[in-house]
Coordinates of C-alpha atoms and ligand atoms in Angstrom, one line a residue:
X14 CA 0.0 0.0 0.0
X15 CA 1.4 3.4 -0.9
X16 CA 1.8 5.9 2.0
X17 CA -0.7 8.3 0.5
X18 CA -3.5 5.8 0.5
X19 CA -5.9 6.2 3.3
X20 CA -5.1 3.9 6.3
X21 CA -7.9 1.5 7.4
X22 CA -9.5 2.6 10.7
X23 CA -7.9 0.4 13.4
X24 CA -10.6 1.2 16.0
X25 CA -14.2 0.9 15.4
X26 CA -16.6 0.5 18.4
X27 CA -18.6 -2.7 18.5
X28 CA -22.4 -2.7 17.8
X29 CA -23.2 -1.3 21.2
X30 CA -20.6 1.4 20.9
X31 CA -17.8 0.0 23.1
X32 CA -14.1 0.8 22.5
X33 CA -12.7 -2.2 24.5
X34 CA -14.5 -1.9 27.9
X35 CA -15.1 1.9 27.5
X36 CA -18.0 3.8 25.9
X37 CA -21.4 2.3 25.4
X38 CA -24.8 3.9 26.0
X39 CA -26.0 4.7 29.5
X40 CA -29.2 6.7 28.9
X41 CA -32.9 6.8 29.9
X42 CA -35.2 4.5 27.9
X43 CA -36.7 7.4 26.0
X44 CA -33.5 8.1 24.2
X45 CA -32.6 4.6 23.1
X46 CA -34.8 4.7 20.0
X47 CA -33.5 8.2 19.0
X48 CA -29.9 7.0 19.4
X49 CA -30.7 3.9 17.3
X50 CA -32.3 6.1 14.6
X51 CA -29.3 8.5 14.7
X52 CA -26.8 5.6 14.4
X53 CA -28.7 4.1 11.4
X54 CA -29.0 7.5 9.7
X55 CA -25.3 8.3 10.3
X56 CA -24.2 5.0 8.7
X57 CA -26.4 5.6 5.7
X58 CA -25.1 9.2 5.3
X59 CA -21.5 7.9 5.6
X60 CA -22.1 5.5 2.8
X61 CA -23.9 8.0 0.6
X62 CA -21.7 9.7 -2.0
X63 CA -24.1 12.6 -2.4
X64 CA -23.9 13.3 1.3
X65 CA -20.1 13.1 1.3
X66 CA -19.8 15.3 -1.7
X67 CA -22.0 18.0 -0.2
X68 CA -20.1 17.8 3.1
X69 CA -16.8 18.1 1.3
X70 CA -18.2 21.1 -0.7
X71 CA -19.3 22.9 2.4
X72 CA -16.1 22.1 4.3
X73 CA -14.2 23.7 1.4
X74 CA -16.4 26.7 0.5
X75 CA -18.0 27.6 3.8
X76 CA -15.7 26.3 6.6
X77 CA -12.4 26.9 4.9
X78 CA -10.8 23.5 4.4
X79 CA -8.2 22.3 3.9
X80 CA -6.4 24.2 6.6
X81 CA -2.6 24.8 6.1
X82 CA 0.1 22.7 7.7
X83 CA 2.5 25.4 8.7
X84 CA 6.2 24.9 9.4
X85 CA 6.9 27.1 12.5
X86 CA 10.4 28.1 11.5
X87 CA 11.2 30.7 14.1
X88 CA 9.7 28.6 17.0
X89 CA 11.5 25.5 15.8
X90 CA 14.8 27.5 15.8
X91 CA 14.1 28.8 19.3
X92 CA 13.3 25.4 20.7
X93 CA 16.5 24.0 19.1
X94 CA 15.3 20.4 18.4
X95 CA 12.5 18.8 16.3
X96 CA 10.9 20.5 13.4
X97 CA 7.5 21.8 14.5
X98 CA 4.5 22.0 12.2
X99 CA 1.2 23.6 13.3
X100 CA -2.1 22.2 11.9
X101 CA -4.0 25.5 11.5
X102 CA -7.6 24.6 12.7
X103 CA -7.5 28.2 14.1
X104 CA -8.1 29.5 10.6
X105 CA -11.5 27.8 10.2
X106 CA -14.7 29.7 10.1
X107 CA -15.8 30.6 13.7
X108 CA -12.2 30.1 14.9
X109 CA -11.8 26.5 16.0
X110 CA -12.1 22.8 14.9
X111 CA -15.6 22.5 16.4
X112 CA -17.4 23.5 13.1
X113 CA -16.2 20.2 11.4
X114 CA -18.5 18.3 13.7
X115 CA -21.3 20.8 13.9
X116 CA -21.7 20.9 10.1
X117 CA -21.6 17.1 9.8
X118 CA -24.2 16.6 12.5
X119 CA -26.6 19.2 11.2
X120 CA -26.5 17.5 7.8
X121 CA -27.4 14.2 9.5
X122 CA -30.2 16.1 11.4
X123 CA -31.6 17.4 8.1
X124 CA -31.7 13.8 6.7
X125 CA -33.6 12.8 9.8
X126 CA -36.2 15.6 9.1
X127 CA -35.4 17.4 12.4
X128 CA -36.4 21.1 12.6
X129 CA -34.9 22.1 15.9
X130 CA -31.3 21.9 17.1
X131 CA -30.0 22.0 20.7
X132 CA -26.4 22.0 22.0
X133 CA -24.4 22.5 25.2
X134 CA -21.5 24.8 25.4
X135 CA -18.7 25.5 27.8
X136 CA -16.4 28.2 26.5
X137 CA -19.0 29.0 23.9
X138 CA -17.0 27.8 20.8
X139 CA -19.3 24.8 20.2
X140 CA -22.3 27.0 20.8
X141 CA -21.1 29.4 18.2
X142 CA -20.3 26.7 15.7
X143 CA -23.8 25.2 16.2
X144 CA -25.6 28.5 16.0
X145 CA -23.6 29.2 12.8
X146 CA -24.7 26.0 11.0
X147 CA -28.2 26.3 12.4
X148 CA -28.4 29.7 10.7
X149 CA -26.9 28.3 7.5
X150 CA -29.5 25.5 7.4
X151 CA -32.5 27.6 8.6
X152 CA -33.1 25.6 11.8
X153 CA -34.3 26.8 15.2
X154 CA -31.4 26.6 17.7
X155 CA -31.2 26.6 21.5
X156 CA -27.9 26.5 23.3
X157 CA -27.5 25.6 27.0
X158 CA -24.7 27.3 28.8
X159 CA -23.8 27.5 32.5
X160 CA -24.4 30.9 34.0
X161 CA -20.8 31.2 35.1
X162 CA -19.6 30.4 31.6
X163 CA -22.0 33.0 30.2
X164 CA -20.3 35.6 32.3
X165 CA -16.8 34.4 31.5
X166 CA -17.4 34.1 27.8
X167 CA -19.7 37.0 27.1
X168 CA -18.4 37.6 23.6
X169 CA -19.5 34.1 22.5
X170 CA -22.9 34.6 24.1
X171 CA -23.4 37.8 21.9
X172 CA -22.2 35.9 18.8
X173 CA -24.7 33.1 19.3
X174 CA -27.5 35.7 19.8
X175 CA -26.6 37.6 16.7
X176 CA -26.6 34.3 14.8
X177 CA -30.2 33.9 15.9
X178 CA -29.8 31.2 18.6
X179 CA -31.5 31.3 22.0
X180 CA -28.9 31.0 24.8
X181 CA -30.4 29.4 28.0
X182 CA -28.4 30.0 31.1
X183 CA -28.1 27.0 33.5
X184 CA -28.1 27.9 37.2
X185 CA -27.6 24.3 38.7
X186 CA -24.5 23.0 40.4
X187 CA -21.2 24.6 39.4
X188 CA -23.1 26.4 36.6
X189 CA -20.6 25.2 33.9
X190 CA -20.4 22.6 31.2
X191 CA -21.5 19.5 33.0
X192 CA -24.8 21.1 34.1
X193 CA -25.3 22.5 30.6
X194 CA -25.0 18.9 29.2
X195 CA -27.6 17.7 31.8
X196 CA -30.0 20.4 30.6
X197 CA -29.5 19.6 27.0
X198 CA -30.1 15.9 27.6
X199 CA -33.3 16.8 29.5
X200 CA -34.5 18.9 26.6
X201 CA -33.7 16.1 24.2
X202 CA -35.7 13.6 26.2
X203 CA -38.7 15.9 26.1
X204 CA -38.5 17.0 22.4
X205 CA -36.8 14.1 20.8
X206 CA -39.4 13.9 17.9
X207 CA -38.5 17.3 16.5
X208 CA -35.1 17.9 17.9
X209 CA -31.5 16.8 17.2
X210 CA -28.9 17.3 19.9
X211 CA -25.5 18.3 18.4
X212 CA -23.1 17.1 21.1
X213 CA -19.8 19.0 20.9
X214 CA -17.1 16.5 21.7
X215 CA -16.1 12.8 21.3
X216 CA -18.2 12.0 24.4
X217 CA -21.7 10.9 25.4
X218 CA -23.6 7.8 24.4
X219 CA -23.0 5.8 21.2
X220 CA -23.0 6.8 18.4
X221 CA -21.6 10.3 19.4
X222 CA -18.0 9.4 20.2
X223 CA -17.6 7.5 16.8
X224 CA -19.6 10.1 14.8
X225 CA -17.9 13.2 16.2
X226 CA -14.5 11.5 15.7
X227 CA -15.4 10.7 12.1
X228 CA -16.3 14.3 11.3
X229 CA -13.0 15.5 12.7
X230 CA -10.9 12.8 11.0
X231 CA -10.5 15.3 8.2
X232 CA -7.9 17.0 10.4
X233 CA -5.6 14.0 10.5
X234 CA -6.3 13.0 6.9
X235 CA -5.2 16.4 5.6
X236 CA -2.2 16.6 8.0
X237 CA -1.0 13.2 6.8
X238 CA -1.3 14.1 3.1
X239 CA 0.4 17.5 3.8
X240 CA 3.3 16.2 5.8
X241 CA 4.0 13.5 3.1
X242 CA 4.0 16.3 0.5
X243 CA 6.2 18.6 2.6
X244 CA 8.6 16.2 4.3
X245 CA 8.1 13.0 2.3
X246 CA 7.5 11.0 5.5
X247 CA 5.1 10.7 8.4
X248 CA 5.9 12.7 11.6
X249 CA 7.6 11.2 14.7
X250 CA 5.1 12.8 17.1
X251 CA 1.6 14.2 17.1
X252 CA 0.5 16.4 19.9
X253 CA -3.0 17.7 20.7
X254 CA -4.9 19.0 23.7
X255 CA -7.7 16.8 25.2
X256 CA -10.9 18.2 26.6
X257 CA -13.6 15.8 25.7
X258 CA -11.1 14.7 23.1
X259 CA -12.5 15.7 19.6
X260 CA -9.6 17.7 18.1
X261 CA -7.1 15.2 19.3
X262 CA -8.9 12.1 18.1
X263 CA -9.4 13.8 14.7
X264 CA -5.7 14.4 14.3
X265 CA -4.6 11.0 15.8
X266 CA -7.0 8.6 14.2
X267 CA -5.8 8.6 10.6
X268 CA -2.2 7.9 11.9
X269 CA -3.1 5.0 14.2
X270 CA -1.9 2.5 11.7
X271 CA 1.5 4.2 11.3
X272 CA 3.5 2.4 13.9
X273 CA 6.4 4.8 14.0
X274 CA 4.2 7.8 14.8
X275 CA 4.0 8.5 18.6
X276 CA 1.1 10.5 19.9
X277 CA 0.6 12.6 23.0
X278 CA -2.7 13.9 24.4
X279 CA -2.4 16.9 26.8
X280 CA -5.0 17.4 29.5
X281 CA -5.5 20.5 31.7
X282 CA -3.2 20.4 34.7
X283 CA -4.7 23.5 36.2
X284 CA -3.0 24.5 39.4
X285 CA -1.3 21.1 39.6
X286 CA -2.6 17.6 40.3
X287 CA -4.5 18.1 43.5
X288 CA -8.2 17.3 44.1
X289 CA -10.4 20.0 42.5
X290 CA -7.6 21.9 41.0
X291 CA -7.2 20.3 37.6
X292 CA -9.0 18.5 34.8
X293 CA -6.5 15.7 34.0
X294 CA -8.6 12.6 34.1
X295 CA -5.7 10.2 33.4
X296 CA -3.9 11.6 36.5
X297 CA -5.8 10.3 39.5
X298 CA -9.1 9.7 37.7
X299 CA -11.3 6.7 38.1
X300 CA -13.4 4.5 35.8
X301 CA -17.0 5.5 35.9
X302 CA -20.1 6.6 34.0
X303 CA -20.9 10.2 33.2
X304 CA -23.5 11.6 30.8
X305 CA -24.0 8.4 28.9
X306 CA -20.6 6.9 28.6
X307 CA -18.2 4.7 30.6
X308 CA -14.7 6.3 30.8
X309 CA -12.1 7.9 33.0
X310 CA -13.4 10.7 35.1
X311 CA -12.6 12.7 38.2
X312 CA -14.8 11.6 41.1
X313 CA -14.4 11.1 44.8
X314 CA -14.6 7.7 46.6
X315 CA -18.4 8.0 46.8
X316 CA -18.6 8.4 43.0
X317 CA -19.4 12.1 43.3
X318 CA -18.0 14.1 40.4
X319 CA -15.2 16.4 41.6
X320 CA -14.8 20.0 40.9
X321 CA -12.4 20.8 38.1
X322 CA -10.2 23.7 37.2
X323 CA -8.4 25.0 34.2
X324 CA -7.5 28.4 32.8
X325 CA -9.1 27.2 29.6
X326 CA -12.9 26.7 29.8
X327 CA -12.7 24.2 26.8
X328 CA -10.6 21.7 28.7
X329 CA -12.5 22.1 32.0
X330 CA -14.6 18.9 32.1
X331 CA -14.6 15.9 34.5
X332 CA -14.7 13.1 31.9
X333 CA -12.6 12.2 28.8
X334 CA -13.9 10.6 25.6
X335 CA -14.1 6.8 25.8
X336 CA -11.9 6.2 22.7
X337 CA -9.1 8.0 24.5
X338 CA -9.6 5.7 27.5
X339 CA -9.2 2.8 25.2
X340 CA -6.1 4.1 23.4
X341 CA -4.5 4.8 26.8
X342 CA -5.3 1.3 28.0
X343 CA -3.7 -0.1 24.9
X344 CA -0.6 2.1 25.4
X345 CA -1.0 3.5 21.8
X346 CA -1.3 7.1 22.9
X347 CA 0.5 8.8 25.9
X348 CA -1.4 11.2 28.0
X349 CA 0.2 14.0 30.0
X350 CA -0.8 17.4 31.2
X351 CA 0.2 21.1 31.2
X352 CA -0.5 23.4 34.0
X353 CA -2.2 26.8 33.6
X354 CA 1.2 28.6 33.9
X355 CA 2.8 26.3 31.4
X356 CA 0.0 26.9 28.9
X357 CA 0.2 30.7 29.4
X358 CA 4.0 30.6 28.8
X359 CA 3.4 28.7 25.6
X360 CA 0.6 31.1 24.6
X361 CA 3.0 34.0 24.9
X362 CA 5.8 32.3 23.1
X363 CA 3.7 31.5 20.0
X364 CA 2.4 35.1 19.9
X365 CA 5.8 36.5 20.0
X366 CA 7.7 34.0 17.9
X367 CA 5.2 33.3 15.1
X368 CA 2.6 36.1 15.2
X369 CA -0.2 33.6 16.0
X370 CA -2.5 34.1 19.0
X371 CA -3.5 30.5 20.0
X372 CA -6.6 29.5 22.0
X373 CA -5.7 28.7 25.7
X374 CA -6.9 25.1 25.1
X375 CA -4.4 24.7 22.2
X376 CA -1.7 26.3 24.3
X377 CA -1.7 23.2 26.5
X378 CA -0.5 21.2 23.4
X379 CA 2.0 23.9 22.7
X380 CA 3.3 23.6 26.2
X381 CA 4.1 19.9 25.7
X382 CA 5.9 20.8 22.4
X383 CA 8.0 23.3 24.3
X384 CA 9.0 20.5 26.7
X385 CA 9.8 17.7 24.2
X386 CA 11.0 19.4 21.0
X387 CA 14.4 20.4 22.6
X388 CA 15.0 16.8 23.6
X389 CA 14.5 15.5 20.0
X390 CA 16.8 15.5 17.0
X391 CA 16.8 18.2 14.4
X392 CA 15.7 15.7 11.8
X393 CA 12.6 14.7 13.8
X394 CA 9.2 16.1 13.1
X395 CA 6.3 17.1 15.4
X396 CA 2.8 18.0 14.2
X397 CA 0.8 19.8 16.8
X398 CA -2.9 20.6 16.4
X399 CA -3.6 24.3 16.8
X400 CA -7.3 23.6 17.6
X401 CA -8.4 27.2 17.8
X402 CA -7.5 30.9 17.8
X403 CA -7.1 33.0 20.9
X404 CA -9.4 36.0 20.1
X405 CA -11.9 34.7 22.7
X406 CA -9.1 34.6 25.3
X407 CA -7.2 37.9 24.8
X408 CA -8.8 39.7 27.8
X409 CA -8.1 36.8 30.1
X410 CA -4.6 36.4 28.8
X411 CA -3.9 40.1 29.2
X412 CA -4.9 39.9 32.9
X413 CA -2.5 37.1 33.5
X414 CA 0.4 38.1 31.2
X415 CA 0.3 41.9 31.2
X416 CA -1.3 42.7 34.6
X417 CA 0.2 39.9 36.7
X418 CA -3.1 38.4 38.0
X419 CA -2.9 34.7 38.9
X420 CA -5.0 32.2 37.0
Ligands
PLP506 C1 -13.6 23.0 22.7 C2 -12.2 23.2 22.4 C3 -11.2 22.2 22.8 C4 -11.5 21.0 23.6 O1 -12.3 20.1 23.1 P1 -11.9 18.7 22.4 O2 -13.2 18.1 22.2 O3 -11.0 18.0 23.4 O4 -11.2 19.1 21.2 C5 -9.9 22.4 22.4 N1 -9.5 23.5 21.7 C6 -10.4 24.5 21.3 C7 -10.0 25.6 20.5 C8 -11.8 24.3 21.6 O5 -12.7 25.3 21.3

């Protein structure tokens, strides 16, 4: 097989959506039929050349694909080791990778004859991507968002409203992403006949982890083709940040069959690995069930979900996508973390070295590159996913980096 041919997918969940012992479907009875219908429609869309051609066209003409694979020459020189390439998902319409999935899902919703879209959002990026495609497809859109997040991410609230979406604030619990997901699930149970739930990461009950991954595989497919064109070989290392795990699985998946390619997922280390101070599920997490899926999560001994913290709202969630749990158990992907301070230092360095303002989420992946690139040879190659741009984060970053406030 030539290297440019697409690799077969080495991990497919089984019929019930398990990756090894992880994943599955832990939902109320009322959602089972809807999830079955969604699974069937997704498989039919995936096999339909007309659907794929329309998805490709919109990804190209509306979303802005392919994104460049950019050789970060000055940063590489500064780090003094491996050659670093950035996969520029930050250049996509709405500013992050999330729209790859939002677009794919709304096209499936349209095939299902749904008229109403709901979504959850944390930092607001998935809410904005969903409000965007809902406007484009002329569908009603309701986005659930924790009241605390609405305050922290006011700009994205305004964007969603301008795009015609209704933003419903959630006052329960920590008033952040987990509670927003609960409200979205509750809405879906009530309105499942008319409504599709566009879940925003590679999480939740089957078929979401598989479907969301598939809509983001385009990241890795392009990166693989581009690095073969530019360097005539596959990279030594892939690096991506892991919130729920969608941008990382999108980059990693098409390379899983390439045995020489190492992969590192970077979770949010927050203030350090102490209870309630981070969101690094593979550091001190437990196996459990949260919001429809079995995976690694942060919970206390009674099974209560713990508080999480990260400087970046997009990584601040107590559970990780089940396919990552599987890849970790198989030893295929390494998982590490970057603290708030390390992410901020990497954020600043990319701004100053390359003239690119990265999202704080992506800055966690950059922090790992800063650690490992200098230890690698100059003939080695790293591809890091720049999952989003930092426009949404500039006020926060300015407080920490210019005014000396602590994250
Ligand atoms: C939402 C978000 C993430 C985290 O989500 P994943 O599903 O893990 O990709 C990372 N980067 C950006 C820019 C985001 O908006």
